[in-house]
CSV table of C-alpha atoms in Angstrom, one decimal:
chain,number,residue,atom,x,y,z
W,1,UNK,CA,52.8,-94.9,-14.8
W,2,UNK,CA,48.9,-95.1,-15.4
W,3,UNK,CA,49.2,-92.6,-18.1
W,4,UNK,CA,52.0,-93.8,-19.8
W,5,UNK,CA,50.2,-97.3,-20.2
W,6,UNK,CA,47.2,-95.2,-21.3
W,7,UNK,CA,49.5,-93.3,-23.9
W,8,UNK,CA,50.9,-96.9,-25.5
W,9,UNK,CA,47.2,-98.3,-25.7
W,10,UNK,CA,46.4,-94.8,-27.2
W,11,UNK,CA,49.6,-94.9,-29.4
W,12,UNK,CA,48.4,-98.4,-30.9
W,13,UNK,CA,44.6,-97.6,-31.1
W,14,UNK,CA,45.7,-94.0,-33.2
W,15,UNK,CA,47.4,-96.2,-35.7
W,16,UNK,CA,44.7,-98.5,-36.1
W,17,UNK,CA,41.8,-95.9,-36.3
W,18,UNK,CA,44.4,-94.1,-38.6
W,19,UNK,CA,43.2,-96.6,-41.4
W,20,UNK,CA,39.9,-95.4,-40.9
W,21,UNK,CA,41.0,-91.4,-41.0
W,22,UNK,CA,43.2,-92.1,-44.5
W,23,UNK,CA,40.2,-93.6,-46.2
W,24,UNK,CA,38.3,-90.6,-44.8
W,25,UNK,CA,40.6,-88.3,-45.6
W,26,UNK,CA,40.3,-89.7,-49.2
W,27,UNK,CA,36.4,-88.3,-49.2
W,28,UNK,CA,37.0,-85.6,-47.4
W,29,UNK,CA,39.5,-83.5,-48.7
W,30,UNK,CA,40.6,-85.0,-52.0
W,31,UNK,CA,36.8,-85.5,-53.4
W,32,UNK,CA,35.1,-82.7,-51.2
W,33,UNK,CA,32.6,-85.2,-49.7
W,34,UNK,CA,31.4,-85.6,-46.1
W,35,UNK,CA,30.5,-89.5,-46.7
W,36,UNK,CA,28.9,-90.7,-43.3
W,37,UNK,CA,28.5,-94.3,-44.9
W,38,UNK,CA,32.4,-94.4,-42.6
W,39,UNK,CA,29.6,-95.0,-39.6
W,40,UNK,CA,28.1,-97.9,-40.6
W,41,UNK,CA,31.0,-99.3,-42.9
W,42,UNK,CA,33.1,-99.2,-39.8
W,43,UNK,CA,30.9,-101.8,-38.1
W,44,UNK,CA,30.3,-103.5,-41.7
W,45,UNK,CA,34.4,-104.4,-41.4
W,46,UNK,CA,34.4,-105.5,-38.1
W,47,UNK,CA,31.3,-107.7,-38.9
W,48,UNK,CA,32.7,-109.4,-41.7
W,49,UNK,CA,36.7,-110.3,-40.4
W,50,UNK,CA,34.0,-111.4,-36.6
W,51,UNK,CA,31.7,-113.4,-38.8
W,52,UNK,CA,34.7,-115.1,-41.2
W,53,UNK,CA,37.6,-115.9,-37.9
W,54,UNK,CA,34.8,-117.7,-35.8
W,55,UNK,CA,34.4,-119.8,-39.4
W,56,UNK,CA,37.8,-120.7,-39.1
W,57,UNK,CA,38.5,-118.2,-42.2
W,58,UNK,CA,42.6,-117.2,-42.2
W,59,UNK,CA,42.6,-113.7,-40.2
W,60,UNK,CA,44.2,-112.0,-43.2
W,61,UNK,CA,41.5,-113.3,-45.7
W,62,UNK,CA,38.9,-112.4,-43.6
W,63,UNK,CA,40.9,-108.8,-43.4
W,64,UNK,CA,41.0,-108.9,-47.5
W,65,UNK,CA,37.0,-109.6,-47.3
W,66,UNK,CA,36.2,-107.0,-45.3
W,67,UNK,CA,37.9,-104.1,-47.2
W,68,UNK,CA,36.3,-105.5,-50.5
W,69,UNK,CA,32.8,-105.5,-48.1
W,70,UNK,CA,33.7,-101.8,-47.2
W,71,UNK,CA,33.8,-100.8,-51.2
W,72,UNK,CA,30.6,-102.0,-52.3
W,73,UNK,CA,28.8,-100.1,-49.1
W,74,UNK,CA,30.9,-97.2,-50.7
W,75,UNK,CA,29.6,-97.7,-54.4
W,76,UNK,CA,26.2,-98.5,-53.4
W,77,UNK,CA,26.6,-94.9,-51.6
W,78,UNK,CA,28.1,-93.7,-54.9
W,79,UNK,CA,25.6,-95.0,-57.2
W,80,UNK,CA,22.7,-93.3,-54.8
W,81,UNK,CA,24.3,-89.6,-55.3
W,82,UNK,CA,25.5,-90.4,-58.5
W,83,UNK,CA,22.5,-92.2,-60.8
W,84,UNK,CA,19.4,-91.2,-58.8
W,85,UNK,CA,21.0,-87.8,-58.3
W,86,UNK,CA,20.3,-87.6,-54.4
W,87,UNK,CA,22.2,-85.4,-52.6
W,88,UNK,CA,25.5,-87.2,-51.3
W,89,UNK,CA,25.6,-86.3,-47.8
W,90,UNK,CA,21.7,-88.1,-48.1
W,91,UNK,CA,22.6,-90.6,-49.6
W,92,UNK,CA,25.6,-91.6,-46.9
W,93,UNK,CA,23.0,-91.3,-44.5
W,94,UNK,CA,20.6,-93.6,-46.2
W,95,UNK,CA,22.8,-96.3,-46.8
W,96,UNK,CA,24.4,-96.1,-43.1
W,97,UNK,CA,21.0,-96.4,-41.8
W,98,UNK,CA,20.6,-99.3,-44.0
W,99,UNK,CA,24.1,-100.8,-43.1
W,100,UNK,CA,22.9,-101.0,-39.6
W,101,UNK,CA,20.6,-103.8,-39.8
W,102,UNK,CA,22.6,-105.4,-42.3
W,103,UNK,CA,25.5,-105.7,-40.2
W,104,UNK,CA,23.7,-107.3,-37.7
W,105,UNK,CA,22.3,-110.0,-40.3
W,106,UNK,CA,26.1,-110.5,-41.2
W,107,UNK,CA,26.7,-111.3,-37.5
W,108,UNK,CA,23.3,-112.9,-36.5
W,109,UNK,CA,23.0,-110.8,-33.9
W,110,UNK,CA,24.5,-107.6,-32.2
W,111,UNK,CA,27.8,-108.7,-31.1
W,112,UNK,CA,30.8,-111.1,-31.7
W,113,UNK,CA,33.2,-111.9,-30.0
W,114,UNK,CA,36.7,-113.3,-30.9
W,115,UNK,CA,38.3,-113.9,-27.5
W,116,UNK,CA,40.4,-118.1,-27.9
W,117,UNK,CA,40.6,-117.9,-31.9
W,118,UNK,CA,43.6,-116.7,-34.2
W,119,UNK,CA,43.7,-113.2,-35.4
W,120,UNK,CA,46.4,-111.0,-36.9
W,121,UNK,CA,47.1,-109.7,-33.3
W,122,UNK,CA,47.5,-113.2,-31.8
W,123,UNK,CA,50.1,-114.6,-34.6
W,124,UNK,CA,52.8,-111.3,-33.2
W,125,UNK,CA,51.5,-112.2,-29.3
W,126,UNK,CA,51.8,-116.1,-29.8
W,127,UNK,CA,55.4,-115.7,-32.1
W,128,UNK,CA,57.1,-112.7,-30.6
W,129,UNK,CA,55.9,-112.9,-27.1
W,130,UNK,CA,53.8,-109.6,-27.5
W,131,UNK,CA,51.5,-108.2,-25.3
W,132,UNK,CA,48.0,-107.2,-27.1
W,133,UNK,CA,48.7,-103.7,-27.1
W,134,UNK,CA,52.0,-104.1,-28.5
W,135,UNK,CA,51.3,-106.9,-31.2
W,136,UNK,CA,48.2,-103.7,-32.1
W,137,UNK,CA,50.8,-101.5,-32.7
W,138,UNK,CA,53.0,-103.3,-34.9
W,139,UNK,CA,50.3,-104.5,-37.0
W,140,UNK,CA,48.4,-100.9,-37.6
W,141,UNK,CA,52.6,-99.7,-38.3
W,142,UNK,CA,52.5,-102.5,-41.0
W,143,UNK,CA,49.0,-102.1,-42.3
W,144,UNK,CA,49.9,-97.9,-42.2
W,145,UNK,CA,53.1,-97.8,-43.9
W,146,UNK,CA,51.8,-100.0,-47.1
W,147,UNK,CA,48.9,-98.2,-47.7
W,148,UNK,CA,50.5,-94.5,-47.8
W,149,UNK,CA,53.0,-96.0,-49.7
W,150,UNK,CA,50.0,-97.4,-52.3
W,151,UNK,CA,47.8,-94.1,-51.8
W,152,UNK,CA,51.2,-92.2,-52.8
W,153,UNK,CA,51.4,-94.3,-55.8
W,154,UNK,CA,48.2,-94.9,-56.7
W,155,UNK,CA,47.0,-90.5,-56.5
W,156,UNK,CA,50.0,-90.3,-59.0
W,157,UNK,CA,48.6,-92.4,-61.6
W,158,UNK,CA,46.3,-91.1,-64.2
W,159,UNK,CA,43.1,-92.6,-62.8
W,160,UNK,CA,44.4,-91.3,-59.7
W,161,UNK,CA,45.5,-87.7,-60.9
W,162,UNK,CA,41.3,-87.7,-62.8
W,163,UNK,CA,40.1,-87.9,-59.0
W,164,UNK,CA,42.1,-85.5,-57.2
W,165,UNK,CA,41.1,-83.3,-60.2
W,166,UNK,CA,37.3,-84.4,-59.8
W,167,UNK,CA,37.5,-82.9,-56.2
W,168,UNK,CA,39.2,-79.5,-57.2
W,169,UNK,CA,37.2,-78.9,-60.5
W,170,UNK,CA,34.6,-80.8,-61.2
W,171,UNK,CA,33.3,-78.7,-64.1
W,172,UNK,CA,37.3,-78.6,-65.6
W,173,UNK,CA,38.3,-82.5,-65.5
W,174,UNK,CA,34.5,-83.3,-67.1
W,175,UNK,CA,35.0,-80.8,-69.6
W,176,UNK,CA,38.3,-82.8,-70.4
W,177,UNK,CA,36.3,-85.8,-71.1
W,178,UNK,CA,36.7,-87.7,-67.7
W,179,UNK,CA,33.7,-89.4,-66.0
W,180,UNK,CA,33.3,-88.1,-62.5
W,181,UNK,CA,30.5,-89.9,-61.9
W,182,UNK,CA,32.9,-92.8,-61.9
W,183,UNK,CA,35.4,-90.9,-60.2
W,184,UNK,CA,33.6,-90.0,-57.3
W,185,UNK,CA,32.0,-94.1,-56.9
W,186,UNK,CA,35.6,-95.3,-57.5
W,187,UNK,CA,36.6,-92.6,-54.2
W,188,UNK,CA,33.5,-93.5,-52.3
W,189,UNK,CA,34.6,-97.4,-53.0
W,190,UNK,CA,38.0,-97.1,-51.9
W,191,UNK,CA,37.7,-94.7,-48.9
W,192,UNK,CA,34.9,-97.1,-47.2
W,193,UNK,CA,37.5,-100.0,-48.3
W,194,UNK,CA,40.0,-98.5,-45.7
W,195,UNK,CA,37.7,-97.8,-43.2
W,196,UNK,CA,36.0,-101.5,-43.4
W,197,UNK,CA,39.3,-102.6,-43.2
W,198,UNK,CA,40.2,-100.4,-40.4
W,199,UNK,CA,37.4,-101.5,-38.4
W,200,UNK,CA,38.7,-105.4,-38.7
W,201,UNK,CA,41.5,-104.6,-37.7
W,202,UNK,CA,40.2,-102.9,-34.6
W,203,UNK,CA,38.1,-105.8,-34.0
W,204,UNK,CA,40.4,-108.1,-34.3
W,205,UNK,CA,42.5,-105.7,-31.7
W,206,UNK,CA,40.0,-105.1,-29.1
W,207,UNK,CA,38.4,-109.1,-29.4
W,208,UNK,CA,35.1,-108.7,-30.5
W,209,UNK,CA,32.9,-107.1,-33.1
W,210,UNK,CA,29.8,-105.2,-32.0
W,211,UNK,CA,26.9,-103.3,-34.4
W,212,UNK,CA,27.8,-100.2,-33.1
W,213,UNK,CA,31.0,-100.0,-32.7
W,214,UNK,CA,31.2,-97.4,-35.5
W,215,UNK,CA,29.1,-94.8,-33.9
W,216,UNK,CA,31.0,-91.7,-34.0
W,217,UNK,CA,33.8,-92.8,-36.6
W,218,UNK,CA,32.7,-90.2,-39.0
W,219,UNK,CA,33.7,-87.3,-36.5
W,220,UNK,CA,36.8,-88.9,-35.2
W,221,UNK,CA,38.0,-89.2,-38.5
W,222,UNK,CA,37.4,-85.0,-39.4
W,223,UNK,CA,38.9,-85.1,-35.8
W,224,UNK,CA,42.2,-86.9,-36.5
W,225,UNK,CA,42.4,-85.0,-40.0
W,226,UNK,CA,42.4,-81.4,-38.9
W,227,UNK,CA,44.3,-82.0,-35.5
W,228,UNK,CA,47.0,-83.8,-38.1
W,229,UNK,CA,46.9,-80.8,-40.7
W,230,UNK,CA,47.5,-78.4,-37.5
W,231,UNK,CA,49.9,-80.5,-35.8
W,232,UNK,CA,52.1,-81.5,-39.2
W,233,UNK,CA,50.9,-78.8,-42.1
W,234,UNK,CA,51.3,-79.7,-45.7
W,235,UNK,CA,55.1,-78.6,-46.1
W,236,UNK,CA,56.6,-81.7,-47.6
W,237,UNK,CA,53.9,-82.6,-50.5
W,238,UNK,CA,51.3,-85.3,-50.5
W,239,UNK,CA,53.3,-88.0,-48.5
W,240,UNK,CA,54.0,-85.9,-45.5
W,241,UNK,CA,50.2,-85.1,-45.7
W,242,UNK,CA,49.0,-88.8,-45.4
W,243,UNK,CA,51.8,-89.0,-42.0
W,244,UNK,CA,50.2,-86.2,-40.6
W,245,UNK,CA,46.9,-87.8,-41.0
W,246,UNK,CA,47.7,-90.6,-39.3
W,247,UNK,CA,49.4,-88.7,-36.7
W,248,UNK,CA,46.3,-86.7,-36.0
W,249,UNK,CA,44.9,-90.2,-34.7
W,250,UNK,CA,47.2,-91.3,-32.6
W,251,UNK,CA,47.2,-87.4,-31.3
W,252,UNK,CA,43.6,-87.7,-31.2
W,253,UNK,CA,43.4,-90.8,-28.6
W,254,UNK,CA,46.5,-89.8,-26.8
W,255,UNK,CA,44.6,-86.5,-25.9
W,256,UNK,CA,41.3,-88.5,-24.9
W,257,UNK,CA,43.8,-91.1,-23.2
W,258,UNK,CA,45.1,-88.1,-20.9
W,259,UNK,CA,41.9,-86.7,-20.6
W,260,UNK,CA,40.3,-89.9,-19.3
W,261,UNK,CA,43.4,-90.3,-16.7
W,262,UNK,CA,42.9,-86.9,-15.4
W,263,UNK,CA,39.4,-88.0,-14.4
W,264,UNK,CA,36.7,-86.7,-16.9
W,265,UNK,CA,33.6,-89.4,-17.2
W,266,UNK,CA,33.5,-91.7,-20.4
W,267,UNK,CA,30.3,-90.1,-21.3
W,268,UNK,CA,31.7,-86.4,-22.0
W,269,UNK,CA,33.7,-88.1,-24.8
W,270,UNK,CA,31.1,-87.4,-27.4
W,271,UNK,CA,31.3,-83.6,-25.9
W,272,UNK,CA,34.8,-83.7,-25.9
W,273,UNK,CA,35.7,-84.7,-29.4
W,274,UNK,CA,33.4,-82.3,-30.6
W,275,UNK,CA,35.1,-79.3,-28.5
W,276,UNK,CA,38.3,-80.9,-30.1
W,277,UNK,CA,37.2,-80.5,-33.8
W,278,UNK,CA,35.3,-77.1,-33.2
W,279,UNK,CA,39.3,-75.8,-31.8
W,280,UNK,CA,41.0,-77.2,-34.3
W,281,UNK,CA,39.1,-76.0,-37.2
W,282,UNK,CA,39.1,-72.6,-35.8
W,283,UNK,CA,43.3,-73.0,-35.7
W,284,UNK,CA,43.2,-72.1,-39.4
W,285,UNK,CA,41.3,-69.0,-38.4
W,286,UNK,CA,43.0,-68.0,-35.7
W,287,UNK,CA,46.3,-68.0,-37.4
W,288,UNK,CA,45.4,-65.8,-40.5
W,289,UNK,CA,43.8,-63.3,-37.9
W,290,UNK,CA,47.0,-63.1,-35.6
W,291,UNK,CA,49.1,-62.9,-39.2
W,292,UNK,CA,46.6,-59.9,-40.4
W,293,UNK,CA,46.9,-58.1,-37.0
W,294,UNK,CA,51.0,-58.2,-37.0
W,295,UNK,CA,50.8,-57.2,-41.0
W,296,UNK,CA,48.7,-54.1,-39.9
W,297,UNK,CA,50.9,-53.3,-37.0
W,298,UNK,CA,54.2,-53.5,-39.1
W,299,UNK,CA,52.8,-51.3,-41.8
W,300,UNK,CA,51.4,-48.9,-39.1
W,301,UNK,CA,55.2,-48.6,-37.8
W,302,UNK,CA,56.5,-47.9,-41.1
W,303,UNK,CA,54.0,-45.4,-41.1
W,304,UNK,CA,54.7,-43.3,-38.1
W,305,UNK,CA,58.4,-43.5,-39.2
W,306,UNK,CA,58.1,-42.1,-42.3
């Protein structure tokens, strides 16, 4: 019974988080970018909805605010690699630094918390008669759904088509006339944008907002998009890729969820997750080895028969 309570909190903390890995797979495999702004943008969302509820700001505004917070940490990232030509990686890392005390001037100080206001959680627990984990898990279905649905539509636009293009062949889609500097700040913008937003909504969740709450984010996002890619593939186009993204997260915390049940210490998590990415990027590996071994065995048999 313990683990299957852990498995629906880790069910409706995956989808949550899964915000965060869509706007990081957006960086990371469609522009080619490890952005580790997600770190401090993270904390930047959760900051912002905190700051805005305990104002008595609507929970969804203050959701709306924090994503449009998350895209100008991403263009200041974008105009760092992009106009004073610093390496992007660098220039992620500089401005998540930076994001670090300016989340805390947001907030005033290191954390805030939420616990006897509205949020987006308590409208589902206070109408529906939810319980918290529950009312998580319909929103982050809500929240998920719409915004594959709009990254579907959007990466099949023309503006949308330039930046998938930007990431495969940079040289190509320049040559063509299209700006990639603007490409890649207009994909910085929106991938920080979803992870701001990602981190209200898991403040808003878990009842308080704290300065480092992001810590980590950018390697449980990789973590959540390779597990997914293993897990799901990329059989049924670009749709089914976003699912499987999101399913990596939820995989990703119901793994941790077990793991924690079984008794391993909250502080090998760190060492965990990084044993979990290290596996799953060698999956790709593995595979073609196994495929290349069984190729070389059939042929040898053909061989011998002839």
């Amino acid at each position: 019974m313990g683990i299957l309570l852990a498995m629906h909190g880790a069910i409706s903390q995956g989808i949550l988080w899964g915000v965060m890995a869509l706007g990081l797979y957006l960086t990371f495999r469609i522009l080619g970018i490890a952005d580790l702004t997600v770190d401090g943008s993270f904390a930047t969302g959760g900051a912002v909805t905190g700051v805005l509820i305990m104002h008595g700001v609507n929970p969804l505004l203050s959701l709306l605010v924090a994503f449009l917070a998350g895209m100008l940490t991403g263009v200041v990232t974008g105009l760092i690699h992009t106009k004073v030509k610093i390496n992007v990686l660098l220039a992620s890392i500089l401005t998540m630094i930076a994001l670090y005390s300016v989340n805390i001037r947001i907030m005033g100080k290191a954390n805030t918390p939420l616990l006897g206001v509205d949020t987006v959680m308590t409208f589902f627990i206070d109408t529906f008669d939810m319980t918290s984990t529950s009312a998580a898990l319909v929103v982050g279905a809500i929240f998920v759904i719409v915004l594959i649905a709009a990254m579907y539509w959007f990466f099949g636009t023309e503006i949308g088509s330039a930046m998938r293009a930007t990431g495969c062949n940079e040289a190509m889609i320049r040559a063509l006339g299209v700006n990639t500097d603007h490409m890649k700040i207009l994909g910085l913008a929106f991938s920080n944008g979803l992870v701001a937003l990602s981190g209200a909504l898991v403040a808003q969740g878990q009842g308080y907002a704290d300065v480092g709450m992001g810590t980590g984010t950018i390697v449980i996002g990789l973590a959540s998009i390779i597990i997914g890619e293993v897990l799901l593939g990329k059989h049924f186009g670009f749709w089914w890729t976003l699912i499987s993204v999101v399913f990596g997260s939820i995989a990703y915390r119901i793994i941790i969820a077990i793991v924690l049940q079984l008794g391993l210490k909250s502080t090998d998590l760190k060492l965990l997750t990084a044993v979990i990415v290290v596996f799953a990027l060698s999956m790709p590996v593995i595979r073609s080895r196994i495929s290349q071994k069984k190729r070389s065995a059939a042929l040898a048999a053909k061989i011998e028969q002839k």
